[in-house]
Amino acid sequence: MSLSPVLEPGATLGVLGGGQLGRMFVHAAQRLGFRCAVLDPDPDSPAGLVAERHLRADYLDEAALLALAEEASAITTEFENVPAQALRRLAERRVVSPGAQAVAICQDRALEKAHFERCRVPCAPHVPIDASTDLAAVPQRLLPGILKTNTLGYDGKGQRTVSDRAALAQAWLDLGSVPCVLERRLELAHEISVVLARGQDGQCIQFAPFQNHHRQGILALTLWPAVDVTAAVQAQAAAAARAVAESLQYVGVLCVEFFVLADGTLCANEMAPRPHNSGHCTIDASDCSQFELQVRTMAGLPLPVPRAHSPALMLNLLGDLWLAGGQRPVAPAWRYVLALPGVHLHLYGKRQPRPGRKMGHLTVTADTQDHAHRTAREAAHRLGLAWP
Ligand code: ADP
Ligand code: MG
């Protein structure tokens, strides 16, 4: 592949999707002197609110795609469920990274797992469920399991835990009888993720793995560096993530999520063709964030190895926190947490808090992981946030 010309600050970068990941991308791009154009139908989209240009239109709106391609010198996406057709249309005129083919694999759990296996990266034992006739053929060893829709699932949505065949049949109906995978429910010792950036020239750099705690399928807390996972397992995860990116000829920021089982075995769970919630602490705890790396890969700028300068702990702030008091949403009194040293508050500018909706996050940096932990606990206490 011939390398596209380097884009210098002053150029316009385009992004499909206007959520919080787009917003943090825009912040990083603007800091480097780039202009940003965001395509998102929502007039209040977090990224649209801060970009120089917000194209408020559907992702398949021809005129809007044309306008984005005209305005932006390079284009990326901030969520994986952008129609592949939109990426292909844009790629006719501009460099789009990651490419439609890589995004299409990340959009579909079955393709994703097939890709992991192609790269010899183990994943949870599973079978595809494409039709009701597949239900009877499910091997007993996959139960209890988790039935997951192949597409459009996120934050634990689009999946059901099933203990037996009757529950499996019911879950398949509940999920709309769409193509799914059934995975064996594993006993997880830990969860980690690897975020990497790969340039047009194939240079690949990565952050040390993040250690993640989920609650009800949604990321609640990230520790960085990971404290409970051995260096050997972390190195294995880093190598696996790199192999996955290499074989996709990936350009951009990629996250691969892993399960660590009790015996130290690693299983790839899923991947995201973009910066990831678990990597948010790189904004405050590293000298180059995952969002700046996204900007650099798009612009063809150098990718220096980031240096993590502070242990960090990230807490997600979900809409539930605004709704805890009763019917009317009430914003937490931020001044009490902002009084704590090393607390970095990030709010995404979303007006409507809803249960499970990601409204912001809080990163605590400190001289030691233990210190960050103690401050984060105190911050959670002051906010009335249940400690994960
Ligand atoms: P999502 O797209 O919603 O993030 P995931 O597949 O990552 O979907 O599942 C969300 C969370 O559910 C995981 O981070 C993990 O905590 C739990 N989980 C998912 N699959 C399994 C499994 N096979 N065994 C045990 N826990 C699982
Ligand atoms: Mg996940």
Tab-separated table of C-alpha atoms and ligand atoms in Angstrom:
chain	number	residue	atom	x	y	z
A	1	MET	CA	0.000	0.000	0.000
A	2	SER	CA	1.386	3.421	-0.875
A	3	LEU	CA	1.594	5.767	2.070
A	4	SER	CA	-0.730	8.759	1.967
A	5	PRO	CA	0.870	12.157	2.532
A	6	VAL	CA	1.429	13.327	6.087
A	7	LEU	CA	-1.263	15.733	7.254
A	8	GLU	CA	0.094	18.663	9.181
A	9	PRO	CA	-1.808	20.517	11.900
A	10	GLY	CA	-4.289	22.881	10.291
A	11	ALA	CA	-5.794	20.097	8.188
A	12	THR	CA	-9.323	18.861	8.906
A	13	LEU	CA	-9.894	15.365	10.299
A	14	GLY	CA	-13.282	13.711	9.935
A	15	VAL	CA	-14.953	11.320	12.329
A	16	LEU	CA	-18.034	9.167	11.914
A	17	GLY	CA	-19.987	9.176	15.143
A	18	GLY	CA	-20.323	11.875	17.754
A	19	GLY	CA	-20.240	10.022	21.086
A	20	GLN	CA	-17.774	10.506	23.929
A	21	LEU	CA	-14.987	8.699	22.090
A	22	GLY	CA	-15.405	11.150	19.215
A	23	ARG	CA	-15.407	14.036	21.667
A	24	MET	CA	-12.108	12.968	23.239
A	25	PHE	CA	-10.690	12.412	19.752
A	26	VAL	CA	-11.726	15.965	18.815
A	27	HIS	CA	-10.091	17.349	21.963
A	28	ALA	CA	-6.821	15.571	21.136
A	29	ALA	CA	-6.939	16.664	17.486
A	30	GLN	CA	-7.669	20.285	18.340
A	31	ARG	CA	-4.840	20.389	20.850
A	32	LEU	CA	-2.517	19.472	17.990
A	33	GLY	CA	-4.008	22.228	15.848
A	34	PHE	CA	-6.246	20.125	13.601
A	35	ARG	CA	-9.799	21.055	12.718
A	36	CYS	CA	-12.517	18.412	13.086
A	37	ALA	CA	-15.689	17.526	11.227
A	38	VAL	CA	-18.126	15.130	12.887
A	39	LEU	CA	-20.950	13.236	11.193
A	40	ASP	CA	-23.717	12.295	13.635
A	41	PRO	CA	-27.496	12.719	13.359
A	42	ASP	CA	-27.888	13.793	17.014
A	43	PRO	CA	-27.879	17.621	17.342
A	44	ASP	CA	-26.558	17.248	20.915
A	45	SER	CA	-23.895	14.631	20.200
A	46	PRO	CA	-20.920	15.030	22.574
A	47	ALA	CA	-18.385	15.327	19.734
A	48	GLY	CA	-20.646	17.448	17.533
A	49	LEU	CA	-20.853	20.010	20.346
A	50	VAL	CA	-17.070	20.571	20.347
A	51	ALA	CA	-16.055	20.042	16.696
A	52	GLU	CA	-15.550	22.958	14.299
A	53	ARG	CA	-18.105	21.352	11.995
A	54	HIS	CA	-21.018	19.085	12.849
A	55	LEU	CA	-22.803	17.419	9.947
A	56	ARG	CA	-26.162	16.456	11.408
A	57	ALA	CA	-27.261	13.660	9.151
A	58	ASP	CA	-27.716	9.949	8.896
A	59	TYR	CA	-24.564	7.869	8.340
A	60	LEU	CA	-25.846	6.822	4.921
A	61	ASP	CA	-26.896	10.303	3.788
A	62	GLU	CA	-25.131	10.718	0.443
A	63	ALA	CA	-24.880	14.497	0.608
A	64	ALA	CA	-23.442	14.404	4.131
A	65	LEU	CA	-20.884	11.731	3.220
A	66	LEU	CA	-19.846	13.836	0.239
A	67	ALA	CA	-19.548	16.944	2.422
A	68	LEU	CA	-17.455	15.032	4.971
A	69	ALA	CA	-15.145	13.710	2.258
A	70	GLU	CA	-14.785	17.220	0.838
A	71	GLU	CA	-14.030	18.871	4.153
A	72	ALA	CA	-11.841	16.265	5.818
A	73	SER	CA	-8.460	15.131	4.533
A	74	ALA	CA	-8.660	11.814	6.419
A	75	ILE	CA	-11.524	10.038	8.122
A	76	THR	CA	-11.919	7.692	11.087
A	77	THR	CA	-14.771	6.187	13.069
A	78	GLU	CA	-15.496	6.336	16.758
A	79	PHE	CA	-17.905	3.403	16.930
A	80	GLU	CA	-17.928	0.039	15.250
A	81	ASN	CA	-21.564	-0.033	14.254
A	82	VAL	CA	-21.218	2.611	11.593
A	83	PRO	CA	-22.607	1.099	8.353
A	84	ALA	CA	-19.746	-0.475	6.386
A	85	GLN	CA	-21.341	1.081	3.304
A	86	ALA	CA	-20.604	4.577	4.698
A	87	LEU	CA	-16.918	3.702	5.165
A	88	ARG	CA	-16.710	2.293	1.659
A	89	ARG	CA	-18.331	5.411	0.143
A	90	LEU	CA	-15.875	7.654	1.972
A	91	ALA	CA	-12.921	5.463	0.993
A	92	GLU	CA	-13.657	6.216	-2.667
A	93	ARG	CA	-12.518	9.784	-1.999
A	94	ARG	CA	-10.405	9.809	1.153
A	95	VAL	CA	-8.118	7.684	3.287
A	96	VAL	CA	-10.341	5.973	5.852
A	97	SER	CA	-8.719	4.294	8.832
A	98	PRO	CA	-9.418	1.728	10.080
A	99	GLY	CA	-10.655	0.333	6.795
A	100	ALA	CA	-14.152	-1.003	6.138
A	101	GLN	CA	-12.928	-4.601	6.065
A	102	ALA	CA	-11.388	-4.482	9.555
A	103	VAL	CA	-14.429	-2.670	10.930
A	104	ALA	CA	-16.735	-5.298	9.383
A	105	ILE	CA	-14.887	-8.037	11.306
A	106	CYS	CA	-15.148	-6.081	14.578
A	107	GLN	CA	-18.895	-5.622	13.976
A	108	ASP	CA	-19.604	-9.324	14.030
A	109	ARG	CA	-18.760	-11.643	16.916
A	110	ALA	CA	-18.638	-14.726	14.714
A	111	LEU	CA	-16.186	-13.102	12.261
A	112	GLU	CA	-14.190	-11.728	15.182
A	113	LYS	CA	-13.789	-15.145	16.772
A	114	ALA	CA	-12.876	-16.686	13.418
A	115	HIS	CA	-10.220	-13.995	13.064
A	116	PHE	CA	-8.819	-14.696	16.540
A	117	GLU	CA	-8.586	-18.375	15.677
A	118	ARG	CA	-6.884	-17.586	12.362
A	119	CYS	CA	-4.265	-15.694	14.372
A	120	ARG	CA	-3.936	-18.643	16.780
A	121	VAL	CA	-5.302	-16.529	19.608
A	122	PRO	CA	-7.556	-18.720	21.769
A	123	CYS	CA	-11.087	-17.572	22.601
A	124	ALA	CA	-13.904	-19.046	24.728
A	125	PRO	CA	-15.337	-22.377	23.457
A	126	HIS	CA	-18.348	-21.450	21.325
A	127	VAL	CA	-20.722	-22.425	18.510
A	128	PRO	CA	-22.632	-20.288	16.030
A	129	ILE	CA	-26.416	-20.256	16.387
A	130	ASP	CA	-27.756	-19.143	13.021
A	131	ALA	CA	-31.065	-20.957	13.015
A	132	SER	CA	-33.338	-22.607	15.565
A	133	THR	CA	-32.184	-25.994	14.281
A	134	ASP	CA	-28.693	-25.197	15.662
A	135	LEU	CA	-30.089	-25.113	19.210
A	136	ALA	CA	-30.569	-28.862	19.481
A	137	ALA	CA	-27.007	-29.509	18.308
A	138	VAL	CA	-25.396	-27.380	21.028
A	139	PRO	CA	-22.873	-29.538	22.903
A	140	GLN	CA	-23.547	-29.931	26.603
A	141	ARG	CA	-20.060	-28.659	27.481
A	142	LEU	CA	-21.113	-25.117	26.399
A	143	LEU	CA	-23.710	-24.916	29.158
A	144	PRO	CA	-24.057	-22.893	31.286
A	145	GLY	CA	-23.253	-20.358	28.611
A	146	ILE	CA	-23.772	-16.852	27.355
A	147	LEU	CA	-25.777	-16.311	24.189
A	148	LYS	CA	-24.617	-13.174	22.364
A	149	THR	CA	-26.019	-11.584	19.215
A	150	ASN	CA	-23.415	-11.434	16.466
A	151	THR	CA	-24.022	-7.756	15.831
A	152	LEU	CA	-24.990	-4.557	17.647
A	153	GLY	CA	-24.266	-5.732	21.205
A	154	TYR	CA	-22.465	-3.427	23.641
A	155	ASP	CA	-22.226	-2.833	27.400
A	156	GLY	CA	-23.772	-6.247	28.081
A	157	LYS	CA	-26.730	-5.533	25.771
A	158	GLY	CA	-27.665	-8.233	23.266
A	159	GLN	CA	-26.631	-11.099	25.520
A	160	ARG	CA	-28.247	-13.543	27.939
A	161	THR	CA	-26.772	-15.966	30.438
A	162	VAL	CA	-28.361	-19.391	29.970
A	163	SER	CA	-28.098	-22.323	32.329
A	164	ASP	CA	-29.800	-25.068	30.323
A	165	ARG	CA	-31.343	-25.888	26.954
A	166	ALA	CA	-34.780	-24.533	27.815
A	167	ALA	CA	-33.262	-21.203	28.856
A	168	LEU	CA	-31.159	-21.188	25.691
A	169	ALA	CA	-34.212	-21.641	23.460
A	170	GLN	CA	-36.034	-18.860	25.309
A	171	ALA	CA	-33.011	-16.525	25.174
A	172	TRP	CA	-32.709	-17.054	21.411
A	173	LEU	CA	-36.356	-15.959	21.037
A	174	ASP	CA	-35.861	-13.014	23.425
A	175	LEU	CA	-32.883	-11.801	21.407
A	176	GLY	CA	-35.014	-11.798	18.264
A	177	SER	CA	-33.890	-15.136	16.728
A	178	VAL	CA	-31.008	-13.314	15.039
A	179	PRO	CA	-27.608	-14.937	14.365
A	180	CYS	CA	-25.777	-15.439	17.655
A	181	VAL	CA	-22.855	-17.233	19.218
A	182	LEU	CA	-23.187	-19.347	22.317
A	183	GLU	CA	-20.085	-19.196	24.490
A	184	ARG	CA	-19.307	-21.306	27.482
A	185	ARG	CA	-19.574	-19.243	30.637
A	186	LEU	CA	-16.026	-19.136	31.948
A	187	GLU	CA	-14.795	-18.653	35.473
A	188	LEU	CA	-12.932	-15.369	35.072
A	189	ALA	CA	-10.044	-14.593	37.371
A	190	HIS	CA	-9.458	-11.219	35.731
A	191	GLU	CA	-10.195	-9.174	32.640
A	192	ILE	CA	-7.604	-7.154	30.773
A	193	SER	CA	-7.455	-5.172	27.552
A	194	VAL	CA	-4.689	-4.101	25.223
A	195	VAL	CA	-4.855	-0.865	23.252
A	196	LEU	CA	-2.445	-0.482	20.346
A	197	ALA	CA	-1.866	1.905	17.481
A	198	ARG	CA	-0.617	0.795	14.093
A	199	GLY	CA	0.532	3.264	11.461
A	200	GLN	CA	0.234	3.193	7.688
A	201	ASP	CA	3.856	2.012	7.545
A	202	GLY	CA	3.113	-0.971	9.806
A	203	GLN	CA	4.774	0.458	12.915
A	204	CYS	CA	2.866	-0.843	15.924
A	205	ILE	CA	3.043	0.534	19.475
A	206	GLN	CA	0.969	-0.447	22.469
A	207	PHE	CA	0.077	0.540	25.990
A	208	ALA	CA	0.668	-1.876	28.844
A	209	PRO	CA	-2.535	-3.891	29.487
A	210	PHE	CA	-5.400	-2.374	31.465
A	211	GLN	CA	-7.123	-4.397	34.183
A	212	ASN	CA	-10.897	-4.067	34.027
A	213	HIS	CA	-13.798	-4.730	36.375
A	214	HIS	CA	-17.266	-4.902	34.896
A	215	ARG	CA	-20.573	-4.581	36.664
A	216	GLN	CA	-23.697	-5.892	34.907
A	217	GLY	CA	-21.737	-6.146	31.658
A	218	ILE	CA	-20.579	-2.496	31.774
A	219	LEU	CA	-17.029	-1.428	32.527
A	220	ALA	CA	-17.013	0.019	36.038
A	221	LEU	CA	-13.327	0.398	36.921
A	222	THR	CA	-9.931	0.183	35.227
A	223	LEU	CA	-6.565	-0.165	36.934
A	224	TRP	CA	-3.429	0.836	35.090
A	225	PRO	CA	-0.995	-0.803	35.231
A	226	ALA	CA	-2.800	-4.110	35.761
A	227	VAL	CA	-1.871	-5.282	39.246
A	228	ASP	CA	-3.285	-8.800	39.510
A	229	VAL	CA	-2.015	-10.324	36.274
A	230	THR	CA	1.498	-11.702	35.866
A	231	ALA	CA	3.998	-10.048	33.557
A	232	ALA	CA	4.065	-13.238	31.459
A	233	VAL	CA	0.306	-13.162	30.864
A	234	GLN	CA	0.454	-9.447	30.093
A	235	ALA	CA	3.208	-10.050	27.549
A	236	GLN	CA	1.174	-12.845	25.992
A	237	ALA	CA	-1.849	-10.538	25.667
A	238	ALA	CA	0.293	-7.829	24.097
A	239	ALA	CA	1.703	-10.292	21.546
A	240	ALA	CA	-1.773	-11.659	20.756
A	241	ALA	CA	-3.200	-8.163	20.197
A	242	ARG	CA	-0.306	-7.329	17.913
A	243	ALA	CA	-0.826	-10.519	15.886
A	244	VAL	CA	-4.517	-9.664	15.486
A	245	ALA	CA	-3.660	-6.167	14.198
A	246	GLU	CA	-0.875	-7.365	11.897
A	247	SER	CA	-3.001	-9.924	10.149
A	248	LEU	CA	-5.705	-7.325	9.510
A	249	GLN	CA	-3.066	-4.919	8.137
A	250	TYR	CA	-4.781	-2.635	10.587
A	251	VAL	CA	-4.285	1.133	10.554
A	252	GLY	CA	-5.522	3.085	13.569
A	253	VAL	CA	-6.169	2.389	17.239
A	254	LEU	CA	-7.393	-1.088	18.137
A	255	CYS	CA	-8.439	-2.582	21.467
A	256	VAL	CA	-8.525	-6.305	22.218
A	257	GLU	CA	-10.297	-7.485	25.383
A	258	PHE	CA	-9.128	-10.659	27.124
A	259	PHE	CA	-10.297	-12.937	29.902
A	260	VAL	CA	-7.683	-14.362	32.264
A	261	LEU	CA	-8.808	-17.702	33.685
A	262	ALA	CA	-7.889	-19.074	37.104
A	263	ASP	CA	-5.019	-21.176	35.685
A	264	GLY	CA	-3.559	-18.121	33.951
A	265	THR	CA	-4.884	-19.104	30.520
A	266	LEU	CA	-5.739	-16.206	28.258
A	267	CYS	CA	-8.883	-16.023	26.093
A	268	ALA	CA	-9.572	-13.222	23.628
A	269	ASN	CA	-13.087	-11.880	24.171
A	270	GLU	CA	-13.761	-9.169	21.594
A	271	MET	CA	-12.123	-6.247	19.867
A	272	ALA	CA	-12.982	-2.657	19.052
A	273	PRO	CA	-11.667	-0.765	15.997
A	274	ARG	CA	-11.153	2.462	17.950
A	275	PRO	CA	-9.972	3.832	21.301
A	276	HIS	CA	-11.585	2.023	24.208
A	277	ASN	CA	-13.200	2.928	27.508
A	278	SER	CA	-10.461	1.050	29.374
A	279	GLY	CA	-7.826	3.281	27.743
A	280	HIS	CA	-9.278	6.561	29.000
A	281	CYS	CA	-6.701	6.779	31.790
A	282	THR	CA	-4.011	7.311	29.136
A	283	ILE	CA	-5.251	10.915	28.880
A	284	ASP	CA	-4.056	11.728	32.395
A	285	ALA	CA	-1.520	8.980	33.155
A	286	SER	CA	0.532	8.816	29.954
A	287	ASP	CA	2.493	11.346	27.923
A	288	CYS	CA	0.503	10.378	24.830
A	289	SER	CA	-3.168	9.350	25.036
A	290	GLN	CA	-4.985	6.734	22.966
A	291	PHE	CA	-6.859	9.599	21.281
A	292	GLU	CA	-3.683	11.401	20.302
A	293	LEU	CA	-2.462	8.122	18.811
A	294	GLN	CA	-5.685	7.908	16.806
A	295	VAL	CA	-5.009	11.410	15.469
A	296	ARG	CA	-1.397	10.536	14.672
A	297	THR	CA	-2.234	7.295	12.825
A	298	MET	CA	-4.808	9.116	10.684
A	299	ALA	CA	-2.479	11.976	9.899
A	300	GLY	CA	0.479	9.694	9.193
A	301	LEU	CA	2.453	11.392	11.981
A	302	PRO	CA	5.156	9.586	14.004
A	303	LEU	CA	4.088	7.144	16.730
A	304	PRO	CA	6.452	7.461	19.684
A	305	VAL	CA	6.179	4.827	22.405
A	306	PRO	CA	3.995	6.390	25.098
A	307	ARG	CA	5.412	6.633	28.617
A	308	ALA	CA	3.006	5.928	31.459
A	309	HIS	CA	4.066	8.411	34.137
A	310	SER	CA	1.525	7.690	36.895
A	311	PRO	CA	-0.341	4.702	38.237
A	312	ALA	CA	-4.023	5.345	37.597
A	313	LEU	CA	-7.508	4.160	38.385
A	314	MET	CA	-10.518	5.046	36.258
A	315	LEU	CA	-14.134	4.990	37.408
A	316	ASN	CA	-16.990	5.212	34.914
A	317	LEU	CA	-19.747	7.666	35.796
A	318	LEU	CA	-23.066	6.225	34.631
A	319	GLY	CA	-26.425	7.981	34.484
A	320	ASP	CA	-27.545	6.054	37.569
A	321	LEU	CA	-25.432	8.439	39.647
A	322	TRP	CA	-27.624	11.362	38.519
A	323	LEU	CA	-30.808	9.393	39.155
A	324	ALA	CA	-30.033	8.031	42.610
A	325	GLY	CA	-32.049	10.706	44.454
A	326	GLY	CA	-35.462	10.151	42.895
A	327	GLN	CA	-37.402	11.071	39.764
A	328	ARG	CA	-35.653	14.293	38.806
A	329	PRO	CA	-32.015	13.916	37.694
A	330	VAL	CA	-29.572	15.740	39.953
A	331	ALA	CA	-25.917	16.249	39.037
A	332	PRO	CA	-23.464	15.197	41.756
A	333	ALA	CA	-21.712	17.993	43.678
A	334	TRP	CA	-18.408	17.766	41.807
A	335	ARG	CA	-16.585	20.211	44.075
A	336	TYR	CA	-16.190	17.547	46.763
A	337	VAL	CA	-14.338	15.121	44.496
A	338	LEU	CA	-12.404	17.892	42.791
A	339	ALA	CA	-10.975	18.735	46.211
A	340	LEU	CA	-9.048	15.458	46.136
A	341	PRO	CA	-5.514	15.548	44.681
A	342	GLY	CA	-4.945	13.695	41.415
A	343	VAL	CA	-8.629	13.541	40.477
A	344	HIS	CA	-9.339	14.250	36.802
A	345	LEU	CA	-13.012	14.659	35.955
A	346	HIS	CA	-14.202	14.103	32.390
A	347	LEU	CA	-17.838	14.850	31.567
A	348	TYR	CA	-19.143	14.207	28.089
A	349	GLY	CA	-21.723	17.009	27.839
A	350	LYS	CA	-24.709	14.633	27.695
A	351	ARG	CA	-27.916	16.292	28.888
A	352	GLN	CA	-30.052	13.248	29.608
A	353	PRO	CA	-28.808	10.817	32.251
A	354	ARG	CA	-30.251	7.328	31.834
A	355	PRO	CA	-29.491	4.152	33.767
A	356	GLY	CA	-26.318	2.598	32.371
A	357	ARG	CA	-25.583	5.615	30.127
A	358	LYS	CA	-21.945	6.689	30.177
A	359	MET	CA	-22.025	10.336	31.260
A	360	GLY	CA	-18.361	10.745	32.115
A	361	HIS	CA	-15.434	9.196	33.910
A	362	LEU	CA	-13.044	10.034	36.637
A	363	THR	CA	-9.365	9.168	36.543
A	364	VAL	CA	-7.245	9.272	39.665
A	365	THR	CA	-3.476	9.517	39.253
A	366	ALA	CA	-1.015	9.185	42.116
A	367	ASP	CA	2.562	8.271	42.951
A	368	THR	CA	1.588	4.666	43.732
A	369	GLN	CA	-1.267	2.392	42.690
A	370	ASP	CA	-2.193	1.988	46.332
A	371	HIS	CA	-2.457	5.729	46.774
A	372	ALA	CA	-4.590	6.059	43.615
A	373	HIS	CA	-6.801	3.294	44.982
A	374	ARG	CA	-7.358	5.047	48.296
A	375	THR	CA	-8.142	8.382	46.661
A	376	ALA	CA	-10.525	6.729	44.197
A	377	ARG	CA	-12.352	5.009	47.046
A	378	GLU	CA	-12.742	8.333	48.792
A	379	ALA	CA	-13.943	9.940	45.549
A	380	ALA	CA	-16.518	7.175	45.086
A	381	HIS	CA	-17.653	7.661	48.681
A	382	ARG	CA	-18.037	11.429	48.233
A	383	LEU	CA	-20.078	10.879	45.077
A	384	GLY	CA	-22.248	8.191	46.649
A	385	LEU	CA	-20.972	5.747	44.025
A	386	ALA	CA	-20.996	2.079	45.023
A	387	TRP	CA	-17.405	0.771	44.997
A	388	PRO	CA	-17.238	-1.787	42.182
B	1	ADP	P1	-19.962	-6.242	25.337
B	1	ADP	O1	-19.941	-6.057	23.868
B	1	ADP	O2	-21.275	-5.934	25.946
B	1	ADP	O3	-18.796	-5.591	26.030
B	1	ADP	P2	-18.703	-8.769	26.148
B	1	ADP	O4	-18.686	-9.976	25.323
B	1	ADP	O5	-17.413	-8.047	26.318
B	1	ADP	O6	-19.830	-7.812	25.524
B	1	ADP	O7	-19.301	-9.118	27.566
B	1	ADP	C1	-19.420	-8.157	28.608
B	1	ADP	C2	-18.871	-8.744	29.893
B	1	ADP	O8	-19.596	-9.929	30.259
B	1	ADP	C3	-17.425	-9.194	29.815
B	1	ADP	O9	-16.537	-8.103	29.975
B	1	ADP	C4	-17.375	-10.201	30.952
B	1	ADP	O10	-17.326	-9.550	32.207
B	1	ADP	C5	-18.722	-10.898	30.834
B	1	ADP	N1	-18.603	-12.083	29.953
B	1	ADP	C6	-18.753	-12.092	28.606
B	1	ADP	N2	-18.554	-13.314	28.079
B	1	ADP	C7	-18.271	-14.127	29.106
B	1	ADP	C8	-17.955	-15.537	29.230
B	1	ADP	N3	-17.911	-16.356	28.166
B	1	ADP	N4	-17.726	-16.036	30.474
B	1	ADP	C9	-17.784	-15.234	31.565
B	1	ADP	N5	-18.066	-13.912	31.517
B	1	ADP	C10	-18.303	-13.347	30.310
B	2	MG	MG	-16.742	-6.063	26.046
